[in-house]
Amino acid sequence: MGSRRRALHYVLKVADRAQTARFYRDVLGMKSLRHEEFEEGCKATCNGPYDGKWSKTMIGYGSEDSHFVVELTYNYGVGEYRLGNDFLGLTLQSSQAVLNAKKMNWPLCELSSGLYETEAPGGYKFYLEDKKQPNTDPVQKVTLAVSNLQKSIAYWCDLLGMKIYHKDESKKSVVLGYADNQCKLELKDIGGPVDHATAFGRIAFACPKDELPTIESVMKRENQKILTPLVSLDTPGKATVQVVILADPDGHEICFVGNEAFRELSQTDPNADNLLNDAMAADKSEEWFAKRKRQKPSA
């Protein structure tokens, strides 16, 4: 079961697209893969609990067919999101990213020999391993906080079919995954409640379309939370995908999407960078608030 599934992306809400794009493109060395603008909120709440205009930018080191990427969600008119303790960081292997950060004087803290911590705009943590970027995916793992490690392992392994790759009792952490060559999910027990605040993210996985009803029925049988029952999502001019969205015992949002249609939907757009740049240039929301001597509201 597990090998038919793959890790796709993690969703982060961003308030400053220009600085965010600079971090991912110029510091990390990622590429814009797709950019889409939407006039109203997503029925699967992809952009959070907002009804207004928003955009989605997929950014990473390569196509989601073979790479774990980041989905940057921007809600027009929202100037700030409050971070919780739920997202503990994204770890990637790239000496080039470390070099880029140093050249640009981007804040960088050396935690140990060859391991650096930095932050994306908005405060999201990134851990950079100072090693040559691999030919495969440089993104090694995404780390999330949990309040009860054993309960989380039971959920992710027994119900969602993940395999344990490494367990560290002293650090109260476990590394899980669906396949050796994929980005891993690390869960760390923080010994207390997990707060998602207003910046809460979402992790996404692909699976064969015919597995989606089974995932949903397992969650119903086990009395687990289903945030969005199996639904079809339309993207104008592109494939219609089926998704089911869950929440684990700590409220981490998990999206499973039908693989067949998603492969078609997620094709890399060579014009993505230009689309993002044009959208940022056309966004006059900062000027609108400044002219009225007001600040963009917090989420």
PDB file of C-alpha atoms in Angstrom:
ATOM      1  CA  MET A   1       0.000   0.000   0.000  1.00  0.00           C
ATOM      2  CA  GLY A   2       2.598   2.530   1.102  1.00  0.00           C
ATOM      3  CA  SER A   3       4.788   2.372  -2.010  1.00  0.00           C
ATOM      4  CA  ARG A   4       1.829   3.481  -4.166  1.00  0.00           C
ATOM      5  CA  ARG A   5       1.702   6.719  -2.207  1.00  0.00           C
ATOM      6  CA  ARG A   6       4.127   9.628  -2.314  1.00  0.00           C
ATOM      7  CA  ALA A   7       4.789  12.837  -0.432  1.00  0.00           C
ATOM      8  CA  LEU A   8       3.968  15.923  -2.533  1.00  0.00           C
ATOM      9  CA  HIS A   9       4.199  19.245  -0.720  1.00  0.00           C
ATOM     10  CA  TYR A  10       3.670  21.299   2.409  1.00  0.00           C
ATOM     11  CA  VAL A  11       1.462  24.391   2.378  1.00  0.00           C
ATOM     12  CA  LEU A  12       2.714  27.606   3.991  1.00  0.00           C
ATOM     13  CA  LYS A  13       0.732  30.834   4.223  1.00  0.00           C
ATOM     14  CA  VAL A  14       2.769  33.913   3.318  1.00  0.00           C
ATOM     15  CA  ALA A  15       2.074  37.608   3.808  1.00  0.00           C
ATOM     16  CA  ASP A  16       5.006  39.128   1.879  1.00  0.00           C
ATOM     17  CA  ARG A  17       5.247  37.539  -1.565  1.00  0.00           C
ATOM     18  CA  ALA A  18       8.222  39.570  -2.737  1.00  0.00           C
ATOM     19  CA  GLN A  19      10.495  38.696   0.193  1.00  0.00           C
ATOM     20  CA  THR A  20       9.195  35.140   0.214  1.00  0.00           C
ATOM     21  CA  ALA A  21       9.987  34.685  -3.492  1.00  0.00           C
ATOM     22  CA  ARG A  22      13.455  36.117  -2.886  1.00  0.00           C
ATOM     23  CA  PHE A  23      14.112  33.580  -0.125  1.00  0.00           C
ATOM     24  CA  TYR A  24      12.981  30.511  -2.048  1.00  0.00           C
ATOM     25  CA  ARG A  25      14.435  31.481  -5.419  1.00  0.00           C
ATOM     26  CA  ASP A  26      17.613  33.356  -4.508  1.00  0.00           C
ATOM     27  CA  VAL A  27      18.598  31.812  -1.162  1.00  0.00           C
ATOM     28  CA  LEU A  28      17.388  28.222  -1.445  1.00  0.00           C
ATOM     29  CA  GLY A  29      17.791  28.116  -5.228  1.00  0.00           C
ATOM     30  CA  MET A  30      14.349  26.667  -5.861  1.00  0.00           C
ATOM     31  CA  LYS A  31      12.325  27.286  -9.022  1.00  0.00           C
ATOM     32  CA  SER A  32       8.740  28.385  -9.475  1.00  0.00           C
ATOM     33  CA  LEU A  33       6.885  25.372 -10.855  1.00  0.00           C
ATOM     34  CA  ARG A  34       3.313  26.699 -11.133  1.00  0.00           C
ATOM     35  CA  HIS A  35       1.537  29.921 -10.252  1.00  0.00           C
ATOM     36  CA  GLU A  36      -2.231  30.347 -10.157  1.00  0.00           C
ATOM     37  CA  GLU A  37      -4.507  33.226  -9.179  1.00  0.00           C
ATOM     38  CA  PHE A  38      -8.001  32.659  -7.759  1.00  0.00           C
ATOM     39  CA  GLU A  39     -10.837  35.145  -7.320  1.00  0.00           C
ATOM     40  CA  GLU A  40     -12.516  33.323  -4.445  1.00  0.00           C
ATOM     41  CA  GLY A  41     -11.699  30.870  -1.668  1.00  0.00           C
ATOM     42  CA  CYS A  42     -11.151  27.157  -2.275  1.00  0.00           C
ATOM     43  CA  LYS A  43     -13.947  24.733  -1.353  1.00  0.00           C
ATOM     44  CA  ALA A  44     -11.330  22.458   0.213  1.00  0.00           C
ATOM     45  CA  THR A  45     -10.036  25.480   2.193  1.00  0.00           C
ATOM     46  CA  CYS A  46      -6.652  25.281   0.439  1.00  0.00           C
ATOM     47  CA  ASN A  47      -6.076  28.952   1.298  1.00  0.00           C
ATOM     48  CA  GLY A  48      -7.472  28.740   4.824  1.00  0.00           C
ATOM     49  CA  PRO A  49     -10.797  30.149   6.070  1.00  0.00           C
ATOM     50  CA  TYR A  50     -10.916  33.027   3.578  1.00  0.00           C
ATOM     51  CA  ASP A  51     -13.400  33.808   0.825  1.00  0.00           C
ATOM     52  CA  GLY A  52     -11.431  36.444  -1.063  1.00  0.00           C
ATOM     53  CA  LYS A  53      -8.834  36.597  -3.783  1.00  0.00           C
ATOM     54  CA  TRP A  54      -5.728  34.465  -3.275  1.00  0.00           C
ATOM     55  CA  SER A  55      -2.823  32.900  -5.130  1.00  0.00           C
ATOM     56  CA  LYS A  56      -0.942  29.632  -5.071  1.00  0.00           C
ATOM     57  CA  THR A  57       2.719  29.233  -6.039  1.00  0.00           C
ATOM     58  CA  MET A  58       4.333  25.808  -6.151  1.00  0.00           C
ATOM     59  CA  ILE A  59       8.076  26.100  -5.700  1.00  0.00           C
ATOM     60  CA  GLY A  60      10.830  23.503  -5.397  1.00  0.00           C
ATOM     61  CA  TYR A  61      13.879  21.864  -6.938  1.00  0.00           C
ATOM     62  CA  GLY A  62      11.914  19.904  -9.513  1.00  0.00           C
ATOM     63  CA  SER A  63       8.536  18.497 -10.521  1.00  0.00           C
ATOM     64  CA  GLU A  64       6.262  16.993  -7.867  1.00  0.00           C
ATOM     65  CA  ASP A  65       6.545  13.734  -9.801  1.00  0.00           C
ATOM     66  CA  SER A  66       9.913  13.290  -8.118  1.00  0.00           C
ATOM     67  CA  HIS A  67      10.386  16.145  -5.619  1.00  0.00           C
ATOM     68  CA  PHE A  68       8.792  17.389  -2.421  1.00  0.00           C
ATOM     69  CA  VAL A  69       7.890  21.043  -2.941  1.00  0.00           C
ATOM     70  CA  VAL A  70       6.367  23.965  -1.058  1.00  0.00           C
ATOM     71  CA  GLU A  71       2.981  25.476  -1.795  1.00  0.00           C
ATOM     72  CA  LEU A  72       2.991  29.192  -1.001  1.00  0.00           C
ATOM     73  CA  THR A  73      -0.492  30.500  -0.291  1.00  0.00           C
ATOM     74  CA  TYR A  74      -1.032  34.250  -0.432  1.00  0.00           C
ATOM     75  CA  ASN A  75      -4.332  35.817   0.631  1.00  0.00           C
ATOM     76  CA  TYR A  76      -4.719  39.349  -0.673  1.00  0.00           C
ATOM     77  CA  GLY A  77      -5.355  41.736   2.179  1.00  0.00           C
ATOM     78  CA  VAL A  78      -3.810  39.597   4.951  1.00  0.00           C
ATOM     79  CA  GLY A  79      -0.654  41.242   6.299  1.00  0.00           C
ATOM     80  CA  GLU A  80       0.469  38.757   8.926  1.00  0.00           C
ATOM     81  CA  TYR A  81      -0.083  35.228  10.205  1.00  0.00           C
ATOM     82  CA  ARG A  82       0.565  34.153  13.779  1.00  0.00           C
ATOM     83  CA  LEU A  83       2.918  31.179  14.029  1.00  0.00           C
ATOM     84  CA  GLY A  84       2.113  28.318  16.326  1.00  0.00           C
ATOM     85  CA  ASN A  85       4.411  25.482  17.405  1.00  0.00           C
ATOM     86  CA  ASP A  86       3.067  22.974  14.874  1.00  0.00           C
ATOM     87  CA  PHE A  87       5.545  23.350  11.996  1.00  0.00           C
ATOM     88  CA  LEU A  88       9.099  22.696  13.235  1.00  0.00           C
ATOM     89  CA  GLY A  89      10.936  23.029   9.944  1.00  0.00           C
ATOM     90  CA  LEU A  90      11.966  21.747   6.550  1.00  0.00           C
ATOM     91  CA  THR A  91      15.415  20.137   6.191  1.00  0.00           C
ATOM     92  CA  LEU A  92      17.263  20.216   2.882  1.00  0.00           C
ATOM     93  CA  GLN A  93      20.712  19.293   1.650  1.00  0.00           C
ATOM     94  CA  SER A  94      22.376  22.077  -0.323  1.00  0.00           C
ATOM     95  CA  SER A  95      25.771  23.669   0.186  1.00  0.00           C
ATOM     96  CA  GLN A  96      24.736  26.106  -2.555  1.00  0.00           C
ATOM     97  CA  ALA A  97      21.845  27.347  -0.395  1.00  0.00           C
ATOM     98  CA  VAL A  98      24.253  27.898   2.506  1.00  0.00           C
ATOM     99  CA  LEU A  99      26.606  29.806   0.193  1.00  0.00           C
ATOM    100  CA  ASN A 100      23.720  31.874  -1.208  1.00  0.00           C
ATOM    101  CA  ALA A 101      22.572  32.812   2.292  1.00  0.00           C
ATOM    102  CA  LYS A 102      26.065  33.925   3.289  1.00  0.00           C
ATOM    103  CA  LYS A 103      26.515  35.979   0.116  1.00  0.00           C
ATOM    104  CA  MET A 104      23.153  37.693   0.632  1.00  0.00           C
ATOM    105  CA  ASN A 105      23.700  38.195   4.367  1.00  0.00           C
ATOM    106  CA  TRP A 106      20.528  36.249   5.003  1.00  0.00           C
ATOM    107  CA  PRO A 107      20.405  35.396   8.758  1.00  0.00           C
ATOM    108  CA  LEU A 108      22.049  32.032   9.275  1.00  0.00           C
ATOM    109  CA  CYS A 109      22.851  30.216  12.519  1.00  0.00           C
ATOM    110  CA  GLU A 110      25.281  27.277  12.606  1.00  0.00           C
ATOM    111  CA  LEU A 111      23.777  24.669  14.943  1.00  0.00           C
ATOM    112  CA  SER A 112      26.548  22.116  14.528  1.00  0.00           C
ATOM    113  CA  SER A 113      29.265  21.338  12.039  1.00  0.00           C
ATOM    114  CA  GLY A 114      27.628  21.489   8.615  1.00  0.00           C
ATOM    115  CA  LEU A 115      24.082  22.194   9.810  1.00  0.00           C
ATOM    116  CA  TYR A 116      22.547  25.666   9.645  1.00  0.00           C
ATOM    117  CA  GLU A 117      19.220  27.112  10.708  1.00  0.00           C
ATOM    118  CA  THR A 118      17.559  29.946   8.848  1.00  0.00           C
ATOM    119  CA  GLU A 119      14.080  31.425   8.527  1.00  0.00           C
ATOM    120  CA  ALA A 120      11.813  32.161   5.616  1.00  0.00           C
ATOM    121  CA  PRO A 121       9.789  35.384   5.787  1.00  0.00           C
ATOM    122  CA  GLY A 122       6.996  34.795   8.268  1.00  0.00           C
ATOM    123  CA  GLY A 123       9.285  32.902  10.646  1.00  0.00           C
ATOM    124  CA  TYR A 124       9.161  29.416   9.106  1.00  0.00           C
ATOM    125  CA  LYS A 125      12.257  27.393  10.065  1.00  0.00           C
ATOM    126  CA  PHE A 126      14.577  25.808   7.517  1.00  0.00           C
ATOM    127  CA  TYR A 127      17.554  23.564   8.240  1.00  0.00           C
ATOM    128  CA  LEU A 128      20.326  23.522   5.644  1.00  0.00           C
ATOM    129  CA  GLU A 129      22.821  20.675   5.483  1.00  0.00           C
ATOM    130  CA  ASP A 130      26.078  21.998   4.066  1.00  0.00           C
ATOM    131  CA  LYS A 131      26.591  19.126   1.614  1.00  0.00           C
ATOM    132  CA  LYS A 132      26.564  18.965  -2.153  1.00  0.00           C
ATOM    133  CA  GLN A 133      23.037  19.093  -3.498  1.00  0.00           C
ATOM    134  CA  PRO A 134      22.048  15.549  -4.564  1.00  0.00           C
ATOM    135  CA  ASN A 135      20.838  14.709  -8.066  1.00  0.00           C
ATOM    136  CA  THR A 136      17.683  13.404  -6.429  1.00  0.00           C
ATOM    137  CA  ASP A 137      15.477  15.591  -4.217  1.00  0.00           C
ATOM    138  CA  PRO A 138      17.449  17.896  -1.871  1.00  0.00           C
ATOM    139  CA  VAL A 139      14.453  18.141   0.488  1.00  0.00           C
ATOM    140  CA  GLN A 140      15.101  15.539   3.177  1.00  0.00           C
ATOM    141  CA  LYS A 141      12.250  15.869   5.660  1.00  0.00           C
ATOM    142  CA  VAL A 142       9.449  18.011   7.014  1.00  0.00           C
ATOM    143  CA  THR A 143       9.191  18.099  10.817  1.00  0.00           C
ATOM    144  CA  LEU A 144       5.919  18.508  12.699  1.00  0.00           C
ATOM    145  CA  ALA A 145       5.180  18.721  16.417  1.00  0.00           C
ATOM    146  CA  VAL A 146       2.988  16.168  18.190  1.00  0.00           C
ATOM    147  CA  SER A 147       1.726  15.906  21.753  1.00  0.00           C
ATOM    148  CA  ASN A 148       1.775  12.115  22.099  1.00  0.00           C
ATOM    149  CA  LEU A 149       4.295  10.282  19.942  1.00  0.00           C
ATOM    150  CA  GLN A 150       2.838   6.789  20.358  1.00  0.00           C
ATOM    151  CA  LYS A 151      -0.644   7.987  19.483  1.00  0.00           C
ATOM    152  CA  SER A 152       0.727   9.745  16.379  1.00  0.00           C
ATOM    153  CA  ILE A 153       2.717   6.692  15.283  1.00  0.00           C
ATOM    154  CA  ALA A 154      -0.431   4.582  15.559  1.00  0.00           C
ATOM    155  CA  TYR A 155      -2.311   7.083  13.373  1.00  0.00           C
ATOM    156  CA  TRP A 156       0.311   7.608  10.673  1.00  0.00           C
ATOM    157  CA  CYS A 157       1.499   3.992  10.491  1.00  0.00           C
ATOM    158  CA  ASP A 158      -1.544   1.873  11.335  1.00  0.00           C
ATOM    159  CA  LEU A 159      -4.172   4.027   9.619  1.00  0.00           C
ATOM    160  CA  LEU A 160      -2.196   5.762   6.850  1.00  0.00           C
ATOM    161  CA  GLY A 161       0.306   3.005   6.104  1.00  0.00           C
ATOM    162  CA  MET A 162       3.579   4.836   6.697  1.00  0.00           C
ATOM    163  CA  LYS A 163       6.775   2.964   7.513  1.00  0.00           C
ATOM    164  CA  ILE A 164       9.107   3.823  10.418  1.00  0.00           C
ATOM    165  CA  TYR A 165      12.592   4.696   9.152  1.00  0.00           C
ATOM    166  CA  HIS A 166      14.153   5.881  12.398  1.00  0.00           C
ATOM    167  CA  LYS A 167      13.065   6.291  15.995  1.00  0.00           C
ATOM    168  CA  ASP A 168      14.977   8.264  18.625  1.00  0.00           C
ATOM    169  CA  GLU A 169      13.678   7.649  22.131  1.00  0.00           C
ATOM    170  CA  SER A 170      15.986  10.273  23.678  1.00  0.00           C
ATOM    171  CA  LYS A 171      14.693  13.021  21.382  1.00  0.00           C
ATOM    172  CA  LYS A 172      11.146  11.649  21.390  1.00  0.00           C
ATOM    173  CA  SER A 173      11.048  11.687  17.601  1.00  0.00           C
ATOM    174  CA  VAL A 174      10.310   9.334  14.739  1.00  0.00           C
ATOM    175  CA  VAL A 175      10.991   9.544  10.990  1.00  0.00           C
ATOM    176  CA  LEU A 176       8.301   8.085   8.741  1.00  0.00           C
ATOM    177  CA  GLY A 177       7.853   7.692   4.999  1.00  0.00           C
ATOM    178  CA  TYR A 178       6.214   5.842   2.145  1.00  0.00           C
ATOM    179  CA  ALA A 179       9.392   5.050   0.191  1.00  0.00           C
ATOM    180  CA  ASP A 180      13.172   5.249   0.560  1.00  0.00           C
ATOM    181  CA  ASN A 181      13.579   7.851  -2.191  1.00  0.00           C
ATOM    182  CA  GLN A 182      10.939  10.272  -0.882  1.00  0.00           C
ATOM    183  CA  CYS A 183      10.954  13.195   1.502  1.00  0.00           C
ATOM    184  CA  LYS A 184      10.287  11.914   5.021  1.00  0.00           C
ATOM    185  CA  LEU A 185       7.904  13.073   7.719  1.00  0.00           C
ATOM    186  CA  GLU A 186       9.513  13.590  11.131  1.00  0.00           C
ATOM    187  CA  LEU A 187       7.274  13.795  14.189  1.00  0.00           C
ATOM    188  CA  LYS A 188       8.637  15.307  17.409  1.00  0.00           C
ATOM    189  CA  ASP A 189       6.887  15.012  20.751  1.00  0.00           C
ATOM    190  CA  ILE A 190       6.876  18.479  22.352  1.00  0.00           C
ATOM    191  CA  GLY A 191       5.314  17.247  25.587  1.00  0.00           C
ATOM    192  CA  GLY A 192       2.323  19.543  25.402  1.00  0.00           C
ATOM    193  CA  PRO A 193      -0.504  20.822  23.210  1.00  0.00           C
ATOM    194  CA  VAL A 194       0.139  21.612  19.549  1.00  0.00           C
ATOM    195  CA  ASP A 195      -0.903  25.157  18.595  1.00  0.00           C
ATOM    196  CA  HIS A 196      -1.606  25.770  14.902  1.00  0.00           C
ATOM    197  CA  ALA A 197      -2.380  29.476  15.395  1.00  0.00           C
ATOM    198  CA  THR A 198      -3.410  31.293  12.182  1.00  0.00           C
ATOM    199  CA  ALA A 199      -0.436  30.170  10.048  1.00  0.00           C
ATOM    200  CA  PHE A 200      -1.435  26.501  10.162  1.00  0.00           C
ATOM    201  CA  GLY A 201      -0.174  24.482   7.210  1.00  0.00           C
ATOM    202  CA  ARG A 202      -1.114  21.288   5.414  1.00  0.00           C
ATOM    203  CA  ILE A 203       0.858  18.304   4.138  1.00  0.00           C
ATOM    204  CA  ALA A 204      -0.177  16.610   0.899  1.00  0.00           C
ATOM    205  CA  PHE A 205       0.281  13.098  -0.457  1.00  0.00           C
ATOM    206  CA  ALA A 206      -0.717  11.443  -3.725  1.00  0.00           C
ATOM    207  CA  CYS A 207      -2.273   8.010  -3.963  1.00  0.00           C
ATOM    208  CA  PRO A 208      -4.119   6.046  -6.667  1.00  0.00           C
ATOM    209  CA  LYS A 209      -7.600   7.518  -7.062  1.00  0.00           C
ATOM    210  CA  ASP A 210      -9.238   4.225  -6.131  1.00  0.00           C
ATOM    211  CA  GLU A 211      -7.637   4.395  -2.653  1.00  0.00           C
ATOM    212  CA  LEU A 212      -9.371   7.652  -1.698  1.00  0.00           C
ATOM    213  CA  PRO A 213     -12.738   6.102  -0.739  1.00  0.00           C
ATOM    214  CA  THR A 214     -10.877   3.499   1.336  1.00  0.00           C
ATOM    215  CA  ILE A 215      -8.905   6.177   3.195  1.00  0.00           C
ATOM    216  CA  GLU A 216     -12.139   8.006   3.934  1.00  0.00           C
ATOM    217  CA  SER A 217     -13.961   4.877   5.123  1.00  0.00           C
ATOM    218  CA  VAL A 218     -11.056   3.868   7.406  1.00  0.00           C
ATOM    219  CA  MET A 219     -11.163   7.285   9.063  1.00  0.00           C
ATOM    220  CA  LYS A 220     -14.931   7.055   9.521  1.00  0.00           C
ATOM    221  CA  ARG A 221     -14.654   3.580  10.999  1.00  0.00           C
ATOM    222  CA  GLU A 222     -11.940   4.705  13.436  1.00  0.00           C
ATOM    223  CA  ASN A 223     -13.850   7.882  14.365  1.00  0.00           C
ATOM    224  CA  GLN A 224     -11.015  10.080  13.089  1.00  0.00           C
ATOM    225  CA  LYS A 225     -11.532  13.638  11.908  1.00  0.00           C
ATOM    226  CA  ILE A 226     -12.326  14.257   8.224  1.00  0.00           C
ATOM    227  CA  LEU A 227     -12.065  17.947   7.379  1.00  0.00           C
ATOM    228  CA  THR A 228     -13.219  17.639   3.766  1.00  0.00           C
ATOM    229  CA  PRO A 229     -15.005  14.473   2.644  1.00  0.00           C
ATOM    230  CA  LEU A 230     -14.046  13.139  -0.777  1.00  0.00           C
ATOM    231  CA  VAL A 231     -14.590  15.983  -3.235  1.00  0.00           C
ATOM    232  CA  SER A 232     -13.653  16.935  -6.806  1.00  0.00           C
ATOM    233  CA  LEU A 233     -11.733  20.186  -7.247  1.00  0.00           C
ATOM    234  CA  ASP A 234     -11.735  22.039 -10.559  1.00  0.00           C
ATOM    235  CA  THR A 235      -8.872  24.166 -11.838  1.00  0.00           C
ATOM    236  CA  PRO A 236     -10.001  26.112 -14.942  1.00  0.00           C
ATOM    237  CA  GLY A 237      -8.435  24.666 -18.075  1.00  0.00           C
ATOM    238  CA  LYS A 238      -6.741  21.859 -16.149  1.00  0.00           C
ATOM    239  CA  ALA A 239      -7.492  18.422 -14.744  1.00  0.00           C
ATOM    240  CA  THR A 240     -10.160  17.913 -12.092  1.00  0.00           C
ATOM    241  CA  VAL A 241      -8.651  16.197  -9.056  1.00  0.00           C
ATOM    242  CA  GLN A 242     -10.274  14.277  -6.235  1.00  0.00           C
ATOM    243  CA  VAL A 243      -9.144  14.904  -2.672  1.00  0.00           C
ATOM    244  CA  VAL A 244      -9.989  13.938   0.866  1.00  0.00           C
ATOM    245  CA  ILE A 245      -8.630  16.062   3.716  1.00  0.00           C
ATOM    246  CA  LEU A 246      -8.015  14.673   7.181  1.00  0.00           C
ATOM    247  CA  ALA A 247      -6.722  15.871  10.537  1.00  0.00           C
ATOM    248  CA  ASP A 248      -4.394  13.767  12.695  1.00  0.00           C
ATOM    249  CA  PRO A 249      -4.755  13.558  16.515  1.00  0.00           C
ATOM    250  CA  ASP A 250      -2.997  16.940  16.884  1.00  0.00           C
ATOM    251  CA  GLY A 251      -4.985  18.664  14.158  1.00  0.00           C
ATOM    252  CA  HIS A 252      -2.328  18.581  11.424  1.00  0.00           C
ATOM    253  CA  GLU A 253      -4.147  18.867   8.104  1.00  0.00           C
ATOM    254  CA  ILE A 254      -3.447  16.047   5.644  1.00  0.00           C
ATOM    255  CA  CYS A 255      -4.556  16.085   2.021  1.00  0.00           C
ATOM    256  CA  PHE A 256      -4.680  12.911  -0.082  1.00  0.00           C
ATOM    257  CA  VAL A 257      -5.128  13.559  -3.788  1.00  0.00           C
ATOM    258  CA  GLY A 258      -5.792  11.163  -6.661  1.00  0.00           C
ATOM    259  CA  ASN A 259      -2.468  10.547  -8.349  1.00  0.00           C
ATOM    260  CA  GLU A 260      -3.627  10.114 -11.939  1.00  0.00           C
ATOM    261  CA  ALA A 261      -5.278  13.525 -12.331  1.00  0.00           C
ATOM    262  CA  PHE A 262      -2.733  15.227 -10.091  1.00  0.00           C
ATOM    263  CA  ARG A 263       0.149  14.217 -12.363  1.00  0.00           C
ATOM    264  CA  GLU A 264      -1.630  16.012 -15.180  1.00  0.00           C
ATOM    265  CA  LEU A 265      -2.508  19.033 -13.022  1.00  0.00           C
ATOM    266  CA  SER A 266       0.993  19.410 -11.576  1.00  0.00           C
ATOM    267  CA  GLN A 267       2.917  19.669 -14.832  1.00  0.00           C
ATOM    268  CA  THR A 268       5.649  22.291 -14.513  1.00  0.00           C
ATOM    269  CA  ASP A 269       4.778  25.561 -16.215  1.00  0.00           C
ATOM    270  CA  PRO A 270       7.882  27.153 -17.803  1.00  0.00           C
ATOM    271  CA  ASN A 271       6.135  30.526 -17.475  1.00  0.00           C
ATOM    272  CA  ALA A 272       5.534  30.205 -13.713  1.00  0.00           C
ATOM    273  CA  ASP A 273       8.201  32.737 -12.709  1.00  0.00           C
ATOM    274  CA  ASN A 274       6.797  35.358 -15.077  1.00  0.00           C
ATOM    275  CA  LEU A 275       3.267  34.745 -13.820  1.00  0.00           C
ATOM    276  CA  LEU A 276       4.407  35.192 -10.212  1.00  0.00           C
ATOM    277  CA  ASN A 277       6.389  38.326 -11.048  1.00  0.00           C
ATOM    278  CA  ASP A 278       3.440  39.819 -12.947  1.00  0.00           C
ATOM    279  CA  ALA A 279       1.052  39.070 -10.081  1.00  0.00           C
ATOM    280  CA  MET A 280       3.377  40.715  -7.566  1.00  0.00           C
ATOM    281  CA  ALA A 281       3.769  43.780  -9.802  1.00  0.00           C
ATOM    282  CA  ALA A 282       0.001  44.072 -10.201  1.00  0.00           C
ATOM    283  CA  ASP A 283      -0.710  43.698  -6.475  1.00  0.00           C
ATOM    284  CA  LYS A 284      -1.416  47.204  -5.187  1.00  0.00           C
ATOM    285  CA  SER A 285      -2.714  46.143  -1.769  1.00  0.00           C
ATOM    286  CA  GLU A 286       0.324  47.523   0.088  1.00  0.00           C
ATOM    287  CA  GLU A 287      -0.137  50.936  -1.548  1.00  0.00           C
ATOM    288  CA  TRP A 288      -3.885  50.853  -0.817  1.00  0.00           C
ATOM    289  CA  PHE A 289      -3.329  50.408   2.909  1.00  0.00           C
ATOM    290  CA  ALA A 290      -0.379  52.833   3.009  1.00  0.00           C
ATOM    291  CA  LYS A 291      -2.403  55.560   1.282  1.00  0.00           C
ATOM    292  CA  ARG A 292      -5.041  55.221   3.979  1.00  0.00           C
ATOM    293  CA  LYS A 293      -2.395  55.081   6.729  1.00  0.00           C
ATOM    294  CA  ARG A 294      -3.559  51.663   7.742  1.00  0.00           C
ATOM    295  CA  GLN A 295      -1.819  48.351   8.213  1.00  0.00           C
ATOM    296  CA  LYS A 296      -2.866  45.169   6.487  1.00  0.00           C
ATOM    297  CA  PRO A 297      -4.889  43.190   9.023  1.00  0.00           C
ATOM    298  CA  SER A 298      -3.487  40.086  10.717  1.00  0.00           C
ATOM    299  CA  ALA A 299      -5.129  36.769   9.966  1.00  0.00           C
TER     300      ALA A 299
END
